[in-house]
Amino acid sequence: MARPVIAVPSYPRLREGKIPGWGTPAYAVPALYVDAIRRAGGIEAIVISESLDELAEEIVERADGVLLLGGGDLDPSSYGREREAKIVGANTERDAAELTVIRHALDRGVPILAVCRGHQLLNVLLGATLDQHISDTPGVEGHGVPFVEDGAQLNDVAMDPGSRVARAMGAERAQCSCHHHQAVHAPGEGLVVTARSTDGLIEATELADPGGPWVVGVQWHPEDTAATDPAQQALFDAFVTESLRSGVEQGS
């Protein structure tokens, strides 16, 4: 049986000279995501995030699953809020392109695994808003520091028994690698919260309809520790398995 193809929108275009020795601009995807997909038996199809608005429907039609990556902050205009000074790395073109991909994937019933920024995008598409800087919120514990080397922090995350994320990981509690300063206030329409950190922060959401497609968003970074933590790799395994099943059912 053919392995499932996972569409992976890339990071935004890297400027000339960003990669030493390259004299031209480039596109990139962190290798840890690709490694986890391959260990799970999937084939990554890296698609360029720029101009995805024009190609999103065709890409989703050809893909068996969609993996949404971490990265820069969402521009608050995407959820109807004013931009605060703490916003880092916002890219409205990437926001618009990936929101379009999510919409087509949901419409077609294609499985989605949405990581960190991707989790936020999934919720924003369905009407949620974000806390733009949780680091200034009283009672919120450390969740790592984004955009810096060695900024990750392991946090204890509790998952709801019977949820998709708990079944996928084979656990109801896990140590999860975090490096984010934004978070979802409340789940988007049609989503339900299925995991929280010890300080109550939303760490996972998924479709409320148990009979709906496999759509899971996690605020942490499972790819960071998937090579050494079976529970984190199991999340990718479940996603790829669901993508294979969905692809067979849809004849892709």
Rosetta silent file (secondary structure, phi, psi, omega in degrees, C-alpha in Angstrom):
SEQUENCE: MARPVIAVPSYPRLREGKIPGWGTPAYAVPALYVDAIRRAGGIEAIVISESLDELAEEIVERADGVLLLGGGDLDPSSYGREREAKIVGANTERDAAELTVIRHALDRGVPILAVCRGHQLLNVLLGATLDQHISDTPGVEGHGVPFVEDGAQLNDVAMDPGSRVARAMGAERAQCSCHHHQAVHAPGEGLVVTARSTDGLIEATELADPGGPWVVGVQWHPEDTAATDPAQQALFDAFVTESLRSGVEQGS
SCORE:     score description
SCORE:     0.000 S_00000001
   1 L     0.000  137.799 -179.350    0.000    0.000    0.000 S_00000001
   2 L   -64.733  145.651  178.395    1.257    3.459   -0.894 S_00000001
   3 L   -77.033  146.826 -179.312    2.426    5.631    1.956 S_00000001
   4 L   -69.599  144.568  178.854    0.295    8.709    2.766 S_00000001
   5 E   -97.935  124.403 -177.329    1.426   12.071    1.465 S_00000001
   6 E  -107.961  117.111  176.839    1.489   14.817    4.081 S_00000001
   7 E   -75.697  128.656 -177.669    1.319   18.415    2.837 S_00000001
   8 E  -126.900   98.091  176.054    3.673   20.630    4.859 S_00000001
   9 E   -61.287  134.136 -175.628    3.471   24.393    4.194 S_00000001
  10 L   -77.243  169.974  167.611    6.965   25.875    4.458 S_00000001
  11 L   -66.760  163.286  177.384    8.247   28.766    6.481 S_00000001
  12 L   -60.827  162.033 -180.000    8.180   32.118    4.640 S_00000001
  13 L   -53.571  128.982  177.766   10.847   32.859    2.040 S_00000001
  14 E   -87.367  136.296 -176.440   14.299   33.280    3.610 S_00000001
  15 L   -66.539  158.922  176.499   16.229   36.316    2.471 S_00000001
  16 L   -56.097  132.230  179.408   19.380   36.086    0.382 S_00000001
  17 L    89.574   -7.841  179.818   22.363   35.193    2.575 S_00000001
  18 L   -62.987  -38.014  176.714   20.253   33.726    5.388 S_00000001
  19 L   -99.590  117.553 -178.147   21.760   30.318    4.624 S_00000001
  20 L   -55.813  131.964  178.266   25.584   30.526    4.533 S_00000001
  21 L    91.553  -10.711  177.605   26.974   29.753    1.117 S_00000001
  22 L  -100.548  127.262 -179.641   23.709   30.311   -0.725 S_00000001
  23 L   -94.526    8.132 -179.391   23.571   33.381   -2.911 S_00000001
  24 L  -128.840  162.782  173.108   19.833   33.206   -3.471 S_00000001
  25 L   -61.817  166.827 -175.958   16.717   33.295   -1.285 S_00000001
  26 E  -148.968  167.318  172.770   15.460   29.948    0.028 S_00000001
  27 L  -120.920  153.080 -173.642   12.537   28.119    1.571 S_00000001
  28 L  -149.125  154.527  170.911   12.782   25.920    4.636 S_00000001
  29 L  -138.545  129.771  177.791   11.070   23.453    6.946 S_00000001
  30 L   -56.838  133.804 -173.101   12.664   22.372   10.248 S_00000001
  31 H   -63.323  -28.659 -176.304   14.009   18.852    9.831 S_00000001
  32 H   -59.916  -35.656  177.386   12.519   17.531   13.083 S_00000001
  33 H   -64.945  -47.175 -178.386    8.998   17.655   11.608 S_00000001
  34 H   -62.346  -43.219  178.884   10.087   15.778    8.492 S_00000001
  35 H   -58.060  -43.841 -178.515   11.943   13.181   10.543 S_00000001
  36 H   -65.902  -40.019  178.049    8.861   12.501   12.667 S_00000001
  37 H   -64.138  -42.409 -179.428    6.629   12.125    9.601 S_00000001
  38 H   -67.928  -39.772  176.678    9.071    9.707    7.979 S_00000001
  39 H   -60.893  -31.310 -179.648    9.394    7.611   11.139 S_00000001
  40 L   -79.695   -7.221  178.885    5.609    7.367   11.124 S_00000001
  41 L    95.754   11.681  178.482    5.646    6.035    7.568 S_00000001
  42 L   -96.834  167.764  174.941    4.493    9.170    5.775 S_00000001
  43 E  -116.964  122.106  179.701    5.969   11.087    2.861 S_00000001
  44 E   -78.300  139.070  172.653    6.352   14.815    3.308 S_00000001
  45 E  -122.547   97.223 -176.403    5.322   17.116    0.474 S_00000001
  46 E   -78.268  122.322 -179.330    6.761   20.526    1.296 S_00000001
  47 E  -115.979  144.779 -174.360    4.717   23.256   -0.331 S_00000001
  48 L   -76.477  126.969 -174.065    5.708   26.901   -0.493 S_00000001
  49 L   -66.546  -31.838 -179.791    3.637   29.045    1.842 S_00000001
  50 L   -67.732  137.282  178.046    3.747   32.108   -0.419 S_00000001
  51 L    64.955   19.512  178.163    0.859   32.286   -2.899 S_00000001
  52 H   -66.433  -21.461  178.641   -0.793   29.220   -1.383 S_00000001
  53 H   -52.501  -38.255 -176.675   -4.112   31.033   -1.639 S_00000001
  54 H   -77.950  -25.883 -172.538   -4.134   30.188   -5.346 S_00000001
  55 H  -113.497   -5.124 -170.948   -3.052   26.566   -4.938 S_00000001
  56 H   -56.714  -45.582 -176.709   -4.437   25.563   -1.548 S_00000001
  57 H   -63.672  -43.769  179.655   -7.493   23.695   -2.817 S_00000001
  58 H   -64.913  -40.607  179.151   -5.494   21.691   -5.358 S_00000001
  59 H   -62.614  -46.652 -179.091   -2.790   20.859   -2.788 S_00000001
  60 H   -64.004  -37.036  178.827   -5.337   19.660   -0.232 S_00000001
  61 H   -62.664  -31.060 -178.129   -7.096   17.540   -2.878 S_00000001
  62 H   -90.469  -13.840 -175.802   -3.814   15.739   -3.587 S_00000001
  63 L   -94.392  152.863  174.629   -2.737   15.343    0.028 S_00000001
  64 L   -94.268  -21.613  178.330   -3.751   12.660    2.508 S_00000001
  65 E  -156.374  163.288  179.587   -2.995   14.858    5.531 S_00000001
  66 E  -128.550  126.040  175.909   -1.882   18.389    6.429 S_00000001
  67 E  -109.801  122.786  179.413    0.800   19.243    8.981 S_00000001
  68 E  -106.715  129.147 -170.471    0.905   22.849   10.180 S_00000001
  69 L   -93.966  171.345  170.942    4.163   24.015   11.734 S_00000001
  70 L   -76.235 -169.692 -179.791    5.234   26.461   14.409 S_00000001
  71 L   143.831 -153.467 -176.663    6.876   29.778   13.616 S_00000001
  72 L   -65.098  165.895  179.047    6.219   33.486   13.959 S_00000001
  73 L   -64.546  152.535  169.271    3.231   35.046   15.703 S_00000001
  74 L   -71.890  142.276  171.815   -0.081   35.462   13.935 S_00000001
  75 L   -69.849  128.446 -176.943   -0.828   39.034   12.974 S_00000001
  76 H   -59.138  -18.379  176.835   -3.669   40.093   15.324 S_00000001
  77 H   -62.356  -23.356 -179.550   -5.612   41.432   12.338 S_00000001
  78 H   -69.522  -19.201  176.163   -6.358   37.778   11.525 S_00000001
  79 H  -127.021   25.801  169.400   -8.550   37.617   14.638 S_00000001
  80 L    71.738   31.776  179.571   -9.773   41.213   14.744 S_00000001
  81 L  -122.174  160.076  175.181   -7.443   42.633   17.392 S_00000001
  82 L   -76.018  148.272 -179.978   -4.972   45.497   17.534 S_00000001
  83 L   -77.810  131.021  177.123   -1.303   44.623   17.271 S_00000001
  84 L   -97.551  163.432 -174.708    0.661   44.773   20.516 S_00000001
  85 L   -64.816  -21.986 -174.693    4.361   45.609   20.847 S_00000001
  86 L   -80.210   -7.669 -177.057    5.265   42.024   21.799 S_00000001
  87 L   -63.290  133.092 -177.091    4.314   40.540   18.406 S_00000001
  88 L  -131.026  131.559  171.600    7.315   38.831   16.751 S_00000001
  89 L    70.296   22.651 -179.624    7.768   37.478   13.238 S_00000001
  90 L   -67.185  143.263 -179.458    4.228   38.136   12.004 S_00000001
  91 L  -145.309  103.120 -174.312    3.654   37.503    8.306 S_00000001
  92 H   -65.183  -30.969  178.323    0.185   38.254    6.979 S_00000001
  93 H   -65.874  -43.413  178.047    0.806   36.390    3.705 S_00000001
  94 H   -65.046  -42.805  178.074    1.682   33.216    5.568 S_00000001
  95 H   -54.427  -52.466 -175.796   -1.323   33.675    7.868 S_00000001
  96 H   -62.707  -42.331 -178.099   -3.726   34.034    4.951 S_00000001
  97 H   -64.270  -45.856 -176.329   -2.233   31.127    3.003 S_00000001
  98 H   -73.509  -33.241  174.555   -2.295   28.672    5.892 S_00000001
  99 H   -62.351  -37.374  177.523   -5.774   29.700    6.999 S_00000001
 100 H   -66.048  -41.603  177.357   -6.921   28.905    3.454 S_00000001
 101 H   -60.425  -45.702 -179.472   -5.238   25.494    3.602 S_00000001
 102 H   -61.055  -44.468 -178.737   -6.956   24.706    6.907 S_00000001
 103 H   -59.008  -45.810  179.348  -10.347   25.748    5.553 S_00000001
 104 H   -66.214  -38.353  179.426  -10.026   23.469    2.509 S_00000001
 105 H   -64.871  -42.166  177.409   -8.756   20.593    4.653 S_00000001
 106 H   -64.287  -42.032 -179.462  -11.702   20.911    7.038 S_00000001
 107 H   -62.987  -34.746 -175.752  -14.151   21.118    4.132 S_00000001
 108 H   -92.317  -10.209 -179.494  -12.687   17.980    2.570 S_00000001
 109 L    77.628   26.273  179.617  -12.272   16.055    5.820 S_00000001
 110 L   -81.696  133.348  178.932   -8.504   15.726    5.477 S_00000001
 111 L   -58.113  144.043 -178.878   -6.692   14.904    8.766 S_00000001
 112 E  -132.059  132.576  164.966   -4.790   17.808   10.321 S_00000001
 113 E  -116.799  116.589 -174.485   -2.033   17.921   12.904 S_00000001
 114 E  -114.885  119.595 -173.578   -1.495   21.556   13.900 S_00000001
 115 E  -108.356  127.707  173.822    1.559   22.399   16.018 S_00000001
 116 L    52.277 -102.301  175.769    2.005   25.562   18.139 S_00000001
 117 H   -55.628  -40.457  178.674    1.389   28.374   15.639 S_00000001
 118 H   -60.914  -39.642  176.159   -0.641   25.874   13.601 S_00000001
 119 H   -60.607  -42.086  178.341   -2.810   25.156   16.655 S_00000001
 120 H   -65.542  -41.681  178.300   -3.444   28.877   17.013 S_00000001
 121 H   -61.033  -45.270  179.545   -4.317   29.199   13.310 S_00000001
 122 H   -55.756  -46.721 -178.944   -6.804   26.329   13.514 S_00000001
 123 H   -69.743  -40.383  179.584   -8.608   27.994   16.403 S_00000001
 124 H   -62.645  -40.783  178.084   -8.491   31.487   14.888 S_00000001
 125 H   -56.334  -33.423 -176.815  -10.055   30.210   11.655 S_00000001
 126 L   -98.640   20.579  168.818  -12.972   28.971   13.762 S_00000001
 127 L   101.569    3.781 -178.911  -13.445   32.252   15.609 S_00000001
 128 L   -80.481  164.065  171.709  -10.997   32.136   18.519 S_00000001
 129 L  -121.658  166.717 -176.471   -8.733   34.957   19.701 S_00000001
 130 E  -117.270  149.261  164.960   -5.251   34.757   21.221 S_00000001
 131 E   -80.927  118.709 -170.827   -3.534   36.046   24.306 S_00000001
 132 L   -77.406  -13.223  179.610   -0.730   37.950   22.619 S_00000001
 133 L  -160.047   83.345 -177.206    1.786   37.649   25.455 S_00000001
 134 H   -64.373  -19.868 -177.754    1.102   35.059   28.135 S_00000001
 135 H   -62.400  -20.107  179.183    4.462   35.846   29.754 S_00000001
 136 H   -98.683    7.559 -176.218    2.866   38.922   31.334 S_00000001
 137 L   -92.040  122.231  178.170   -0.162   37.039   32.686 S_00000001
 138 L   -57.863  136.233  177.772   -0.235   36.513   36.486 S_00000001
 139 L    88.864  -11.720  178.522   -0.300   32.845   37.424 S_00000001
 140 L   -85.790  125.782 -178.455    1.015   31.602   34.078 S_00000001
 141 L   -80.318  176.672 -179.562    4.124   29.513   34.515 S_00000001
 142 L   -64.942  133.662  176.822    7.101   29.403   32.167 S_00000001
 143 L  -124.307   32.244  179.542    6.357   28.065   28.704 S_00000001
 144 L    79.299  177.997 -179.732    9.801   28.486   27.224 S_00000001
 145 L  -125.386  115.548 -179.177   11.116   31.314   25.096 S_00000001
 146 L   -75.285  159.822  171.597   10.348   31.313   21.369 S_00000001
 147 L    68.923   15.372  175.328   12.702   32.420   18.599 S_00000001
 148 L  -131.948  149.787  178.027   15.883   31.764   20.583 S_00000001
 149 L   -66.307  139.782 -179.365   18.248   28.804   20.620 S_00000001
 150 L    60.549   30.583  179.469   17.711   26.475   23.599 S_00000001
 151 L   -87.362   -2.932 -176.695   14.495   28.326   24.465 S_00000001
 152 L   -73.404  150.206  177.755   12.455   25.148   24.957 S_00000001
 153 E  -138.672  134.372  177.585   11.108   24.128   28.367 S_00000001
 154 E   -81.378  126.501  178.998    9.532   20.816   29.356 S_00000001
 155 E  -123.117  149.116  176.858    6.071   21.237   30.887 S_00000001
 156 E   -81.779  125.204 -178.486    3.679   18.711   32.373 S_00000001
 157 E  -123.140  131.020  178.563    0.513   18.461   30.259 S_00000001
 158 E  -104.688  130.543 -177.893   -2.656   16.588   31.254 S_00000001
 159 E  -110.013  144.316  179.754   -4.903   15.203   28.507 S_00000001
 160 L   -66.025  130.974  177.523   -8.575   14.347   28.755 S_00000001
 161 L   -57.254  135.764  177.793   -9.178   10.572   28.928 S_00000001
 162 L    83.977   -6.595  178.529  -10.606    9.264   25.680 S_00000001
 163 L   -70.716  162.074  177.985   -9.644   12.324   23.649 S_00000001
 164 H   -58.911  -43.160 -176.293   -8.005   11.910   20.254 S_00000001
 165 H   -67.436  -38.722  178.852   -4.732   13.293   21.567 S_00000001
 166 H   -67.880  -42.092  178.413   -4.714   10.980   24.601 S_00000001
 167 H   -64.741  -40.491 -179.159   -5.546    7.924   22.500 S_00000001
 168 H   -62.226  -44.189 -174.898   -2.898    8.866   19.956 S_00000001
 169 H   -85.663  -10.781 -178.830   -0.176    9.282   22.570 S_00000001
 170 L    64.476   31.284 -176.603   -1.288    6.346   24.694 S_00000001
 171 L  -156.218  157.015  174.467   -1.103    8.575   27.769 S_00000001
 172 L  -111.612    0.774  176.323   -3.125   11.033   29.808 S_00000001
 173 E  -152.129  138.868 -178.196   -0.096   12.963   31.015 S_00000001
 174 E  -151.914  154.350  171.428    3.157   13.813   29.259 S_00000001
 175 E   -88.215  119.491 -171.699    6.234   15.997   29.469 S_00000001
 176 E  -121.677  138.431 -179.606    5.971   18.341   26.496 S_00000001
 177 E   -79.972  122.356 -177.024    8.490   20.717   24.946 S_00000001
 178 E  -123.421  141.548  167.872    7.191   24.295   24.907 S_00000001
 179 L  -157.784   80.780 -178.230    8.536   27.557   23.538 S_00000001
 180 L  -147.255  154.223  178.092    5.710   29.981   22.935 S_00000001
 181 L  -124.346    8.861  175.569    4.517   33.301   24.328 S_00000001
 182 L  -126.730  158.911 -179.333    1.006   33.254   22.870 S_00000001
 183 E  -156.569  160.728  179.196   -1.954   30.988   23.540 S_00000001
 184 E   -76.894  130.604  177.136   -5.591   30.400   22.631 S_00000001
 185 L   -66.968  -52.581 -178.815   -8.082   32.175   24.938 S_00000001
 186 L  -151.450  151.974 -174.165  -10.932   29.717   24.293 S_00000001
 187 L   -64.262  150.452  175.466  -11.452   27.088   21.595 S_00000001
 188 L   -68.649  167.226 -178.104  -12.835   28.007   18.204 S_00000001
 189 L   -59.948  129.708  179.261  -16.344   26.964   17.184 S_00000001
 190 L    88.559   -3.772  177.563  -16.621   23.212   16.811 S_00000001
 191 E  -107.678  157.996  177.235  -13.431   22.556   18.768 S_00000001
 192 E  -133.245  144.418  176.812  -13.042   21.324   22.336 S_00000001
 193 E   -74.482  129.532 -179.051  -10.144   21.685   24.772 S_00000001
 194 E  -126.526    2.790  175.051   -8.560   18.286   25.448 S_00000001
 195 E  -157.560  145.489  176.742   -5.313   19.140   27.256 S_00000001
 196 E  -140.656  153.195  171.509   -4.032   21.784   29.653 S_00000001
 197 E   -81.655  173.379 -175.596   -0.777   22.568   31.407 S_00000001
 198 L   -64.219  -21.337  177.786   -0.657   22.732   35.203 S_00000001
 199 L   -90.611    5.984  175.746   -1.333   26.485   35.125 S_00000001
 200 L    91.663   -1.383 -178.622   -4.534   25.927   33.140 S_00000001
 201 L   -66.387  140.421  178.365   -3.230   27.081   29.760 S_00000001
 202 E   -68.012  123.020 -178.897   -4.897   25.414   26.750 S_00000001
 203 E  -113.816  -16.555  176.739   -2.428   22.899   25.309 S_00000001
 204 E  -154.133  144.996  172.089   -4.584   20.912   22.869 S_00000001
 205 E  -136.923  156.806  177.757   -7.855   21.248   21.002 S_00000001
 206 E  -155.225  169.311  179.836   -9.636   18.936   18.588 S_00000001
 207 E   -60.219  134.953 -179.969  -12.935   18.599   16.777 S_00000001
 208 L   -69.838  -29.216 -178.753  -15.800   18.198   19.208 S_00000001
 209 L   -75.366  110.965 -178.583  -17.590   15.797   16.832 S_00000001
 210 L   -65.190  -18.830  179.108  -16.222   12.316   17.626 S_00000001
 211 L   -94.222   -0.316 -179.009  -17.366   11.134   14.215 S_00000001
 212 L   -80.773  179.994  179.476  -15.624   13.951   12.364 S_00000001
 213 L   -64.611  161.191 -179.974  -12.200   13.870   10.703 S_00000001
 214 L   -75.643  100.324  179.967   -9.016   13.506   12.763 S_00000001
 215 E  -129.474  113.721 -176.460   -8.147   17.133   13.513 S_00000001
 216 E  -133.056  131.797  173.625   -5.831   17.804   16.465 S_00000001
 217 E  -118.015  135.001  177.145   -3.979   20.950   17.477 S_00000001
 218 E  -126.120  137.724 -178.615   -1.278   21.009   20.145 S_00000001
 219 L   -77.690  -25.441 -179.480    0.341   24.106   21.600 S_00000001
 220 L   -84.206 -177.316 -177.372    3.573   22.304   22.430 S_00000001
 221 L  -114.015   88.707 -179.306    6.232   20.992   20.006 S_00000001
 222 H   -64.294  -27.269 -179.345    6.018   17.171   19.790 S_00000001
 223 H   -64.521  -26.362 -177.373    8.676   17.125   17.069 S_00000001
 224 H   -59.031  -40.070 -172.588   11.286   18.390   19.541 S_00000001
 225 H  -120.199    8.591 -175.420   11.371   15.151   21.535 S_00000001
 226 L   -61.495  -29.778 -178.425    9.676   12.641   19.214 S_00000001
 227 L   -68.678  -23.065 -176.123   12.959   10.860   18.465 S_00000001
 228 L  -120.792  -13.178 -178.422   13.412    9.921   22.125 S_00000001
 229 L  -114.828  105.743 -176.968    9.883   10.105   23.608 S_00000001
 230 H   -56.527  -32.608 -179.101    7.564    7.376   22.248 S_00000001
 231 H   -65.751  -39.775  179.357    4.439    9.278   23.321 S_00000001
 232 H   -70.199  -41.463  176.691    5.374   12.300   21.227 S_00000001
 233 H   -64.282  -34.500 -179.372    6.251   10.154   18.207 S_00000001
 234 H   -61.690  -27.683  176.209    2.982    8.288   18.676 S_00000001
 235 H   -64.548  -42.985  175.956    1.125   11.527   17.954 S_00000001
 236 H   -68.309  -38.237  178.891    2.740   11.656   14.504 S_00000001
 237 H   -59.198  -46.308 -179.081    2.150    7.924   14.066 S_00000001
 238 H   -64.156  -41.641  179.131   -1.577    8.339   14.731 S_00000001
 239 H   -61.141  -47.035 -179.306   -1.788   11.327   12.400 S_00000001
 240 H   -66.298  -39.579  177.192   -0.077    9.470    9.550 S_00000001
 241 H   -61.326  -44.834  177.780   -2.238    6.379   10.136 S_00000001
 242 H   -64.925  -35.462  178.386   -5.403    8.487    9.994 S_00000001
 243 H   -65.460  -40.712  177.240   -4.085   10.211    6.856 S_00000001
 244 H   -62.502  -46.865  179.555   -3.551    6.820    5.212 S_00000001
 245 H   -61.965  -44.786 -179.657   -7.050    5.672    6.128 S_00000001
 246 H   -63.506  -41.351 -179.907   -8.597    8.933    4.943 S_00000001
 247 H   -63.779  -39.178  178.198   -6.653    8.813    1.678 S_00000001
 248 H   -64.943  -43.382 -178.389   -7.828    5.278    0.972 S_00000001
 249 H   -64.919  -36.072 -178.162  -11.450    6.209    1.688 S_00000001
 250 H   -90.343   -4.821  176.683  -11.269    9.270   -0.573 S_00000001
 251 L    74.293   24.605  179.985   -9.347    7.454   -3.274 S_00000001
 252 L   -87.861    0.000    0.000   -6.389    9.856   -3.278 S_00000001
